[in-house]
CSV table of C-alpha atoms in Angstrom, one decimal:
chain,number,residue,atom,x,y,z
A,1,MET,CA,326.3,98.5,-82.4
A,2,MET,CA,322.8,99.7,-83.3
A,3,LYS,CA,319.4,98.0,-84.1
A,4,LYS,CA,318.9,100.4,-87.1
A,5,TYR,CA,322.0,99.1,-89.0
A,6,ILE,CA,320.5,96.3,-91.2
A,7,SER,CA,322.9,93.7,-93.0
A,8,ILE,CA,322.2,94.0,-96.9
A,9,LEU,CA,323.0,90.4,-97.2
A,10,ILE,CA,320.5,88.8,-99.9
A,11,PHE,CA,321.6,85.2,-99.6
A,12,SER,CA,321.1,83.4,-96.3
A,13,CYS,CA,320.8,79.7,-95.4
A,14,PHE,CA,319.2,80.6,-92.0
A,15,THR,CA,315.7,81.5,-93.2
A,16,LEU,CA,313.0,79.1,-92.1
A,17,CYS,CA,311.0,79.4,-95.3
A,18,SER,CA,311.4,76.8,-98.2
A,19,CYS,CA,314.5,77.4,-100.4
A,20,GLU,CA,313.8,75.0,-103.1
A,21,ASN,CA,311.7,77.0,-105.5
A,22,PHE,CA,313.9,79.9,-105.8
A,23,LEU,CA,316.9,77.8,-105.8
A,24,ASP,CA,315.7,76.2,-108.9
A,25,LEU,CA,315.2,79.7,-110.7
A,26,ALA,CA,318.1,81.0,-113.1
A,27,PRO,CA,318.5,84.4,-111.7
A,28,GLN,CA,319.6,87.3,-114.0
A,29,SER,CA,322.1,88.6,-111.3
A,30,VAL,CA,323.4,87.2,-108.0
A,31,LEU,CA,324.4,89.5,-105.2
A,32,THR,CA,327.1,88.0,-102.8
A,33,PRO,CA,329.2,89.8,-100.3
A,34,ASP,CA,332.0,90.0,-103.2
A,35,ASN,CA,329.8,92.1,-105.4
A,36,ALA,CA,326.9,93.6,-103.3
A,37,TYR,CA,329.1,96.0,-101.4
A,38,THR,CA,330.8,99.0,-103.1
A,39,LYS,CA,332.7,100.7,-100.4
A,40,PRO,CA,334.4,99.9,-97.0
A,41,ASP,CA,331.9,101.5,-94.9
A,42,ASP,CA,329.3,98.7,-96.2
A,43,TRP,CA,331.3,96.2,-94.5
A,44,GLN,CA,331.6,98.2,-91.2
A,45,GLN,CA,327.7,98.4,-91.3
A,46,THR,CA,327.5,94.7,-91.6
A,47,LEU,CA,329.9,94.5,-88.5
A,48,TYR,CA,327.8,97.0,-86.5
A,49,ALA,CA,324.6,94.8,-87.5
A,50,ALA,CA,326.6,91.8,-86.0
A,51,TYR,CA,327.0,93.6,-82.8
A,52,GLY,CA,323.4,94.8,-83.0
A,53,SER,CA,322.0,91.2,-82.7
A,54,LEU,CA,323.5,91.1,-79.2
A,55,GLN,CA,320.8,93.4,-78.1
A,56,GLU,CA,318.0,91.0,-79.3
A,57,VAL,CA,319.6,87.8,-78.2
A,58,PHE,CA,320.2,88.8,-74.7
A,59,VAL,CA,317.7,91.6,-74.0
A,60,GLY,CA,314.9,90.9,-76.4
A,61,LYS,CA,311.2,90.9,-75.4
A,62,TYR,CA,311.4,87.0,-75.3
A,63,THR,CA,315.0,86.1,-74.9
A,64,ILE,CA,315.3,88.1,-71.8
A,65,THR,CA,313.6,85.4,-70.0
A,66,LEU,CA,315.2,82.3,-71.1
A,67,GLY,CA,318.3,82.2,-68.8
A,68,GLU,CA,316.1,83.2,-65.7
A,69,PHE,CA,312.8,81.2,-66.0
A,70,GLY,CA,312.7,77.7,-64.8
A,71,THR,CA,315.0,78.4,-62.1
A,72,ASP,CA,314.6,79.2,-58.3
A,73,GLU,CA,315.8,82.8,-58.9
A,74,VAL,CA,313.0,84.2,-60.9
A,75,ILE,CA,309.5,83.8,-61.2
A,76,PRO,CA,306.9,85.0,-63.8
A,77,PHE,CA,304.0,86.6,-62.2
A,78,ASP,CA,301.8,86.5,-65.1
A,79,MET,CA,301.2,82.8,-65.2
A,80,GLY,CA,298.1,83.3,-67.2
A,81,TRP,CA,300.3,83.7,-70.3
A,82,ALA,CA,301.1,80.1,-71.3
A,83,ALA,CA,304.5,81.1,-72.7
A,84,TYR,CA,305.6,82.2,-69.3
A,85,SER,CA,303.9,79.4,-67.3
A,86,GLN,CA,305.3,76.8,-69.5
A,87,LEU,CA,309.0,77.9,-69.1
A,88,HIS,CA,308.6,78.1,-65.3
A,89,TYR,CA,306.9,74.4,-65.0
A,90,TYR,CA,308.9,72.9,-67.7
A,91,THR,CA,305.9,72.1,-69.7
A,92,PHE,CA,307.1,73.7,-73.0
A,93,SER,CA,307.5,72.0,-76.1
A,94,ALA,CA,309.6,72.5,-79.4
A,95,SER,CA,306.9,74.9,-80.6
A,96,HIS,CA,307.4,77.5,-77.9
A,97,GLU,CA,307.6,80.9,-79.6
A,98,PHE,CA,310.4,82.3,-77.1
A,99,LEU,CA,312.8,79.4,-78.3
A,100,ASP,CA,312.0,79.9,-81.8
A,101,ASN,CA,312.6,83.5,-81.8
A,102,HIS,CA,316.1,83.0,-79.8
A,103,TYR,CA,317.2,80.4,-82.3
A,104,ARG,CA,316.5,82.6,-85.4
A,105,LEU,CA,318.0,85.7,-83.6
A,106,CYS,CA,321.4,83.7,-82.8
A,107,TYR,CA,321.6,82.5,-86.4
A,108,GLU,CA,320.9,86.0,-87.8
A,109,GLY,CA,323.8,87.2,-85.8
A,110,ILE,CA,325.9,84.3,-86.9
A,111,LYS,CA,324.9,85.2,-90.6
A,112,ARG,CA,326.2,88.9,-90.2
A,113,CYS,CA,329.3,87.5,-88.6
A,114,ASN,CA,329.9,85.2,-91.5
A,115,ALA,CA,329.6,88.0,-93.8
A,116,VAL,CA,332.2,90.0,-92.4
A,117,ILE,CA,334.6,87.0,-91.8
A,118,ASP,CA,334.3,86.2,-95.5
A,119,MET,CA,334.8,89.7,-97.0
A,120,PRO,CA,337.5,90.2,-99.5
A,121,SER,CA,340.9,90.9,-98.1
A,122,ASP,CA,341.1,94.2,-100.3
A,123,ALA,CA,337.6,95.4,-98.9
A,124,VAL,CA,339.2,97.5,-96.3
A,125,SER,CA,342.8,98.4,-95.1
A,126,SER,CA,344.9,95.5,-94.0
A,127,ASP,CA,344.9,96.4,-90.3
A,128,LEU,CA,341.2,97.2,-90.4
A,129,TYR,CA,340.5,93.9,-92.1
A,130,THR,CA,342.3,92.0,-89.6
A,131,SER,CA,340.5,93.7,-86.7
A,132,MET,CA,337.1,93.4,-88.3
A,133,ILE,CA,337.6,89.7,-88.7
A,134,MET,CA,338.8,89.2,-85.0
A,135,GLN,CA,335.6,91.3,-83.8
A,136,ALA,CA,333.3,89.1,-86.1
A,137,ARG,CA,334.8,86.1,-84.8
A,138,PHE,CA,334.3,87.1,-81.3
A,139,LEU,CA,330.7,87.8,-81.7
A,140,ARG,CA,330.2,84.5,-83.7
A,141,ALA,CA,331.5,82.7,-80.8
A,142,ILE,CA,329.0,84.4,-78.4
A,143,TYR,CA,326.1,83.4,-80.6
A,144,TYR,CA,327.1,79.8,-80.9
A,145,PHE,CA,328.0,79.6,-77.2
A,146,ASP,CA,324.4,80.8,-76.3
A,147,LEU,CA,323.0,78.1,-78.9
A,148,VAL,CA,325.1,75.2,-77.6
A,149,LYS,CA,324.1,76.1,-74.0
A,150,MET,CA,320.4,76.1,-74.9
A,151,TYR,CA,320.2,73.3,-77.3
A,152,GLY,CA,323.4,71.2,-77.1
A,153,GLY,CA,324.8,70.3,-80.7
A,154,VAL,CA,323.5,72.7,-83.4
A,155,PRO,CA,324.4,72.9,-87.2
A,156,LEU,CA,327.5,74.9,-87.9
A,157,TRP,CA,327.2,77.4,-90.7
A,158,THR,CA,330.6,79.3,-91.1
A,159,LYS,CA,330.3,80.8,-94.5
A,160,SER,CA,328.5,83.7,-95.8
A,161,SER,CA,327.7,81.9,-99.2
A,162,ILE,CA,326.3,78.6,-98.8
A,163,ASP,CA,326.5,75.8,-101.6
A,164,ARG,CA,322.9,74.4,-102.1
A,165,SER,CA,324.3,71.0,-100.8
A,166,GLU,CA,325.1,72.6,-97.5
A,167,ILE,CA,321.6,74.3,-96.7
A,168,MET,CA,320.4,71.4,-95.1
A,169,LYS,CA,322.9,70.6,-92.4
A,170,PRO,CA,323.0,68.1,-89.6
A,171,ARG,CA,323.6,69.0,-86.1
A,172,ALA,CA,327.2,69.1,-85.1
A,173,SER,CA,328.2,67.4,-81.8
A,174,VAL,CA,328.4,69.5,-78.6
A,175,ASP,CA,332.3,69.3,-78.7
A,176,GLU,CA,332.5,70.2,-82.2
A,177,VAL,CA,330.4,73.4,-81.5
A,178,TYR,CA,332.8,74.2,-78.5
A,179,THR,CA,335.7,73.6,-80.4
A,180,LEU,CA,334.7,76.3,-83.2
A,181,ILE,CA,333.6,78.6,-80.3
A,182,THR,CA,337.0,78.5,-78.6
A,183,GLN,CA,338.7,78.8,-81.8
A,184,ASP,CA,336.9,81.9,-82.7
A,185,MET,CA,337.4,83.5,-79.4
A,186,GLU,CA,341.0,82.5,-79.4
A,187,VAL,CA,341.3,84.6,-82.4
A,188,ALA,CA,340.0,87.5,-80.9
A,189,LEU,CA,342.9,87.6,-78.3
A,190,GLY,CA,344.6,89.6,-80.7
A,191,LEU,CA,342.1,92.5,-80.3
A,192,PRO,CA,343.4,95.7,-78.3
A,193,SER,CA,342.7,95.4,-74.6
A,194,THR,CA,340.8,98.7,-74.7
A,195,TRP,CA,339.6,101.1,-77.5
A,196,PRO,CA,341.1,104.6,-76.8
A,197,ASP,CA,338.5,106.4,-78.9
A,198,ALA,CA,335.1,106.9,-76.9
A,199,LYS,CA,333.1,106.1,-80.2
A,200,ASP,CA,334.6,102.6,-80.0
A,201,LYS,CA,333.7,101.6,-76.6
A,202,GLY,CA,331.5,98.5,-76.6
A,203,ARG,CA,333.8,96.8,-79.3
A,204,ALA,CA,335.2,93.5,-78.4
A,205,THR,CA,338.5,93.5,-76.6
A,206,SER,CA,341.2,91.0,-75.7
A,207,TYR,CA,340.3,91.3,-72.1
A,208,ALA,CA,336.6,90.4,-72.9
A,209,ALA,CA,337.9,87.5,-75.1
A,210,GLN,CA,340.0,86.2,-72.2
A,211,ALA,CA,336.9,86.5,-69.6
A,212,LEU,CA,334.6,84.8,-72.0
A,213,LEU,CA,337.0,81.9,-72.8
A,214,ALA,CA,337.1,81.4,-69.0
A,215,ARG,CA,333.3,81.1,-69.0
A,216,ILE,CA,333.2,78.8,-72.3
A,217,TYR,CA,335.6,76.5,-71.1
A,218,LEU,CA,334.2,76.3,-67.5
A,219,GLN,CA,330.7,75.4,-69.1
A,220,TRP,CA,332.4,72.9,-71.4
A,221,GLY,CA,333.7,71.1,-68.2
A,222,LYS,CA,337.3,72.0,-68.8
A,223,PRO,CA,338.4,73.9,-65.6
A,224,THR,CA,342.2,73.8,-66.2
A,225,GLU,CA,341.7,75.9,-69.4
A,226,ALA,CA,339.3,78.2,-67.9
A,227,LEU,CA,341.8,78.8,-64.9
A,228,LYS,CA,344.4,79.8,-67.4
A,229,TYR,CA,342.2,82.7,-68.8
A,230,CYS,CA,341.0,83.9,-65.4
A,231,ARG,CA,344.8,84.2,-64.4
A,232,MET,CA,345.4,86.5,-67.6
A,233,LEU,CA,343.0,89.1,-65.9
A,234,GLU,CA,344.6,89.2,-62.6
A,235,GLY,CA,345.2,92.8,-61.9
A,236,LYS,CA,343.5,94.2,-65.1
A,237,PHE,CA,340.1,95.1,-63.3
A,238,GLN,CA,338.8,95.9,-59.7
A,239,LEU,CA,335.6,95.7,-58.0
A,240,TYR,CA,333.5,98.7,-57.3
A,241,ASP,CA,333.3,99.5,-53.6
A,242,ASN,CA,329.8,100.7,-54.0
A,243,LEU,CA,327.5,98.0,-55.3
A,244,LYS,CA,325.2,100.1,-57.2
A,245,ASP,CA,328.0,101.5,-59.2
A,246,ILE,CA,328.1,98.3,-61.2
A,247,PHE,CA,324.9,99.1,-63.0
A,248,ASN,CA,324.7,103.0,-62.8
A,249,PRO,CA,324.3,104.2,-66.4
A,250,ALA,CA,326.8,106.9,-65.5
A,251,ASN,CA,329.4,104.1,-65.6
A,252,LYS,CA,328.8,102.8,-68.8
A,253,ASN,CA,331.9,101.4,-70.6
A,254,GLN,CA,334.4,102.5,-67.8
A,255,GLU,CA,336.2,99.2,-67.9
A,256,TYR,CA,336.6,99.2,-64.1
A,257,GLU,CA,334.6,96.1,-63.1
A,258,ASN,CA,332.5,95.6,-66.2
A,259,ILE,CA,334.4,93.8,-68.8
A,260,PHE,CA,332.1,93.6,-71.7
A,261,GLU,CA,328.9,95.4,-72.0
A,262,ILE,CA,326.0,95.0,-74.8
A,263,GLN,CA,325.4,98.5,-75.9
A,264,PHE,CA,322.1,100.3,-75.4
A,265,LYS,CA,321.4,104.1,-75.7
A,266,HIS,CA,318.4,106.0,-74.5
A,267,SER,CA,316.8,107.5,-77.9
A,268,GLY,CA,313.7,109.2,-76.7
A,269,SER,CA,311.5,106.8,-78.6
A,270,TRP,CA,310.0,103.5,-77.8
A,271,GLY,CA,311.5,100.5,-79.9
A,272,LEU,CA,314.8,102.1,-81.1
A,273,GLU,CA,318.1,101.9,-79.2
A,274,GLY,CA,317.1,102.0,-75.7
A,275,SER,CA,317.1,99.0,-73.4
A,276,ILE,CA,313.8,97.5,-71.8
A,277,GLN,CA,315.6,96.2,-68.6
A,278,HIS,CA,314.2,99.1,-66.4
A,279,SER,CA,310.6,98.6,-67.7
A,280,TYR,CA,310.6,95.0,-67.5
A,281,TRP,CA,312.4,94.5,-64.0
A,282,GLY,CA,310.4,97.2,-62.3
A,283,PRO,CA,308.3,97.3,-59.1
A,284,ARG,CA,304.6,96.1,-59.6
A,285,ASN,CA,301.4,97.6,-59.0
A,286,VAL,CA,302.5,101.2,-59.1
A,287,GLY,CA,300.9,102.7,-62.0
A,288,GLY,CA,302.2,101.2,-65.3
A,289,PRO,CA,305.5,100.9,-67.0
A,290,THR,CA,306.6,104.5,-66.8
A,291,ASN,CA,308.5,105.9,-63.9
A,292,PHE,CA,310.0,102.8,-63.1
A,293,GLY,CA,306.4,101.2,-62.9
A,294,GLY,CA,307.4,98.1,-64.7
A,295,TRP,CA,305.5,95.7,-67.0
A,296,GLY,CA,305.5,93.4,-64.0
A,297,GLY,CA,305.5,90.3,-65.7
A,298,PHE,CA,308.4,88.6,-63.7
A,299,GLY,CA,311.1,89.3,-61.0
A,300,PRO,CA,313.0,87.7,-58.2
A,301,THR,CA,311.5,84.9,-56.1
A,302,GLN,CA,311.0,85.2,-52.5
A,303,TYR,CA,313.4,82.4,-51.8
A,304,LEU,CA,316.1,84.3,-53.7
A,305,TYR,CA,315.6,87.3,-51.4
A,306,ASP,CA,315.3,85.2,-48.2
A,307,SER,CA,318.6,83.2,-48.8
A,308,TYR,CA,320.7,86.6,-48.1
A,309,ASP,CA,322.0,87.1,-44.9
A,310,ASN,CA,320.8,90.3,-43.6
A,311,ALA,CA,324.3,91.6,-43.2
A,312,ASP,CA,324.9,91.1,-46.9
A,313,LYS,CA,325.0,94.6,-48.6
A,314,ARG,CA,323.7,93.1,-51.7
A,315,LYS,CA,320.3,92.4,-50.2
A,316,LYS,CA,319.6,96.0,-49.9
A,317,ALA,CA,321.6,97.2,-53.0
A,318,PHE,CA,319.9,94.5,-55.4
A,319,PHE,CA,316.3,94.7,-54.5
A,320,ILE,CA,313.4,97.1,-54.0
A,321,THR,CA,311.0,96.1,-51.3
A,322,GLU,CA,308.9,99.2,-51.4
A,323,TYR,CA,308.2,101.8,-54.3
A,324,ALA,CA,305.9,104.7,-54.3
A,325,GLY,CA,304.3,103.5,-51.0
A,326,VAL,CA,303.6,99.9,-52.5
A,327,THR,CA,305.1,97.0,-50.9
A,328,GLN,CA,306.8,94.7,-53.2
A,329,ASP,CA,306.2,91.1,-52.2
A,330,PRO,CA,308.2,89.4,-53.3
A,331,PRO,CA,310.8,92.1,-53.7
A,332,SER,CA,311.5,93.5,-57.0
A,333,CYS,CA,315.1,93.5,-58.8
A,334,GLY,CA,316.8,96.8,-58.2
A,335,LYS,CA,319.9,96.3,-60.5
A,336,PHE,CA,318.5,97.8,-63.7
A,337,TRP,CA,317.6,101.1,-62.6
A,338,ASP,CA,318.0,104.2,-64.7
A,339,PRO,CA,317.0,107.4,-62.8
A,340,GLU,CA,317.2,109.8,-65.5
A,341,THR,CA,315.6,108.1,-68.7
A,342,GLY,CA,313.8,104.9,-67.3
A,343,ASN,CA,310.6,106.9,-67.3
A,344,VAL,CA,310.2,106.3,-71.0
A,345,ILE,CA,308.7,102.9,-72.0
A,346,GLU,CA,311.5,100.4,-73.2
A,347,ASP,CA,314.0,103.2,-73.7
A,348,ASP,CA,316.5,103.2,-70.7
A,349,ASN,CA,320.1,104.0,-71.2
A,350,LEU,CA,321.4,100.9,-69.4
A,351,ASN,CA,324.0,98.6,-71.1
A,352,PHE,CA,323.7,95.0,-70.5
A,353,ILE,CA,326.7,93.7,-68.6
A,354,LEU,CA,327.5,90.4,-70.2
A,355,ILE,CA,330.5,89.7,-68.0
A,356,ARG,CA,332.4,91.4,-65.2
A,357,TYR,CA,335.3,90.8,-63.0
A,358,ALA,CA,333.3,89.6,-59.9
A,359,ASP,CA,332.5,86.6,-62.3
A,360,VAL,CA,336.1,86.1,-63.3
A,361,LEU,CA,336.9,85.9,-59.5
A,362,LEU,CA,334.2,83.3,-58.8
A,363,MET,CA,335.1,81.3,-61.9
A,364,LYS,CA,338.9,81.2,-60.7
A,365,ALA,CA,337.6,79.9,-57.2
A,366,GLU,CA,335.4,77.3,-59.1
A,367,ALA,CA,338.2,76.2,-61.6
A,368,LEU,CA,340.6,75.7,-58.5
A,369,ASN,CA,338.0,73.8,-56.6
A,370,GLU,CA,337.4,71.6,-59.6
A,371,ILE,CA,341.0,70.7,-60.2
A,372,ASN,CA,341.4,69.8,-56.3
A,373,ASP,CA,344.0,72.7,-55.7
A,374,THR,CA,345.1,72.8,-52.3
A,375,SER,CA,346.4,76.3,-51.9
A,376,ASN,CA,344.4,79.2,-50.4
A,377,GLU,CA,343.9,80.8,-53.7
A,378,LYS,CA,340.4,79.9,-54.3
A,379,TYR,CA,339.5,81.3,-50.8
A,380,GLU,CA,341.2,84.5,-51.6
A,381,ALA,CA,339.2,84.9,-54.8
A,382,LEU,CA,335.9,84.2,-53.0
A,383,LYS,CA,336.9,86.6,-50.2
A,384,ALA,CA,337.2,89.4,-52.5
A,385,VAL,CA,333.6,89.3,-53.5
A,386,ARG,CA,332.3,88.4,-50.1
A,387,SER,CA,334.2,91.3,-48.6
A,388,ARG,CA,332.6,93.7,-50.6
A,389,ALA,CA,329.3,92.4,-49.7
A,390,GLY,CA,330.2,93.0,-46.1
A,391,LEU,CA,330.5,89.3,-45.1
A,392,THR,CA,332.9,87.5,-43.2
A,393,SER,CA,335.5,85.3,-44.9
A,394,ILE,CA,335.5,81.7,-45.6
A,395,THR,CA,338.9,80.3,-45.1
A,396,ALA,CA,340.9,77.1,-45.4
A,397,ALA,CA,340.6,76.9,-41.8
A,398,ASP,CA,336.9,75.9,-42.2
A,399,ASN,CA,338.2,72.8,-43.7
A,400,LEU,CA,335.5,72.5,-46.4
A,401,SER,CA,335.3,69.5,-48.7
A,402,LYS,CA,335.3,70.0,-52.4
A,403,GLU,CA,331.6,69.4,-52.5
A,404,GLN,CA,331.0,71.9,-49.6
A,405,PHE,CA,333.3,74.5,-51.1
A,406,ALA,CA,331.0,74.0,-54.4
A,407,ASP,CA,327.9,74.5,-52.5
A,408,VAL,CA,329.3,77.8,-50.9
A,409,LEU,CA,330.4,79.0,-54.4
A,410,LEU,CA,327.0,78.5,-56.1
A,411,GLU,CA,325.3,80.2,-53.3
A,412,GLU,CA,327.7,83.1,-53.8
A,413,ARG,CA,327.1,83.1,-57.4
A,414,LEU,CA,323.3,83.4,-56.7
A,415,HIS,CA,323.8,86.3,-54.4
A,416,GLU,CA,326.2,88.1,-56.6
A,417,PHE,CA,324.6,87.5,-60.0
A,418,CYS,CA,320.9,87.3,-59.5
A,419,CYS,CA,319.0,88.3,-62.4
A,420,GLU,CA,322.0,88.6,-64.7
A,421,HIS,CA,321.0,85.6,-67.0
A,422,MET,CA,323.5,83.1,-65.4
A,423,ARG,CA,321.4,81.0,-62.9
A,424,ARG,CA,320.1,78.5,-65.1
A,425,TRP,CA,323.6,77.8,-66.5
A,426,ASP,CA,325.1,77.8,-63.1
A,427,LEU,CA,322.8,75.1,-61.9
A,428,ILE,CA,323.2,72.9,-64.8
A,429,ARG,CA,327.0,73.2,-64.7
A,430,PHE,CA,327.0,72.3,-60.8
A,431,GLY,CA,324.4,69.5,-61.6
A,432,LYS,CA,321.8,71.1,-59.3
A,433,LEU,CA,319.0,72.2,-61.7
A,434,ALA,CA,316.5,69.5,-60.7
A,435,GLU,CA,317.3,69.5,-57.2
A,436,TYR,CA,317.1,73.2,-56.6
A,437,MET,CA,313.7,73.5,-58.7
A,438,LYS,CA,312.2,70.8,-56.5
A,439,ASN,CA,313.4,72.0,-53.2
A,440,HIS,CA,313.2,76.0,-53.9
A,441,ALA,CA,310.4,76.3,-56.6
A,442,GLY,CA,308.4,73.2,-55.9
A,443,VAL,CA,308.7,72.2,-59.6
A,444,THR,CA,309.7,68.6,-60.5
A,445,ILE,CA,311.7,68.3,-63.9
A,446,GLN,CA,313.4,65.5,-65.7
A,447,PRO,CA,317.1,65.0,-66.3
A,448,TYR,CA,316.7,65.9,-70.2
A,449,HIS,CA,315.4,69.5,-69.2
A,450,VAL,CA,319.0,70.6,-69.0
A,451,LEU,CA,318.5,71.3,-72.7
A,452,TYR,CA,315.8,73.1,-74.6
A,453,PRO,CA,314.2,71.5,-77.7
A,454,ILE,CA,315.6,72.5,-81.1
A,455,PRO,CA,312.7,74.8,-82.3
A,456,GLN,CA,310.1,72.7,-84.3
A,457,ALA,CA,310.3,75.3,-87.1
A,458,ALA,CA,314.1,74.8,-87.3
A,459,ILE,CA,313.7,71.2,-87.8
A,460,ASP,CA,310.8,71.4,-90.4
A,461,ALA,CA,313.2,73.6,-92.5
A,462,ASN,CA,316.2,71.4,-92.2
A,463,ASP,CA,315.8,68.1,-93.5
A,464,ALA,CA,319.2,67.0,-92.1
A,465,ILE,CA,318.0,67.4,-88.5
A,466,THR,CA,316.4,64.1,-88.1
A,467,GLU,CA,315.4,64.0,-84.4
A,468,ASN,CA,315.2,66.5,-81.4
A,469,ASN,CA,316.8,66.5,-78.0
A,470,GLU,CA,315.6,63.8,-75.7
A,471,GLY,CA,312.0,64.1,-74.1
A,472,TYR,CA,310.9,66.4,-76.9
């Protein structure tokens, strides 16, 4: 699952340059997935490339900010950079470079997935063929899920070879995108629950598919379906007693609490296989990006830190209030800490945890609340997360209304998953983005800001997209 693996696909419908001239030429030879690859390993490399796109989509230099900025949770400190301040204050346009970067990277990942999905059935052994298809569809679902959350309906390209008439493709509806996503992820339920060989850790599993289906259905507004997949994971994972163990690189791929992790590996050189998390989230004003000095461009808001009860163990575990004699005001995020290799710029050994069991528990509580369940089950799920944090239980005896329980749950998600790229989507799902931005960030936004605009470059390259999202 490494960045260095490059897909050798020649024909892509996702390029943003003009296609018309070269399509009019009569090529002497045409490379397609059927004839460009000569051995099974070629297909494996393309699957690795499809995994590799996860690194850039979720922890790229630009994309790392898109689920965090414009919320009450994280603030850019470098407001002099227009790209940062525009995201915080919601003054961005369809030409924003971060959005363009994210959109391209998602479709690059989709392109790689489609190549594997469309590979000839005799390209590899039958068992490996089935496994590779399921893994590629798992990954394609992730990329389309990130697109639909960001932009709403988007074009659906599902083939590796695109007929000329399909290059310009209109946006599908939100429901059509979610339908494809759930169909893909449900195929991945046939994957093994774990990969016994250490070299395969980080591949998609049936457990990861179940957890992500819960997340997908919940974001789609289908709590009954989400609950079904939460229940499938009951007893399959546990919570670490020590909060620091969740993010400790020594616990990578242990499959104890963390269900699916995007793979990174310290490589000893800037810009290769290491993660940028340690550098980007580190303390500020302590001498540069090495030795956990951090680039200092963004971090938790003071509101986030102050919202924790002092008895909450997460307040100490997840934040750094002082480093190397320098007070961090507001505190820095302490989740992404690599004590061994974090002193190398953008080359730490931290995986990015895409989903963990604490999320499944709180999604279960949310789904139960949404369907007006009257049992004690949602309180028990909430209790499991709060107990680890050292907090007292909230029980049915507290007699919370549906709306009150939702408010408690939203705050619990803030405190458990801060800086893990979830806050924007949580606020949107709970219908609280505008309220919380005004009350806790002092920023007034419009209803249409729940979606980002389709990047202008994508619209310019696709004549079938005739209008952008409302307000852009």
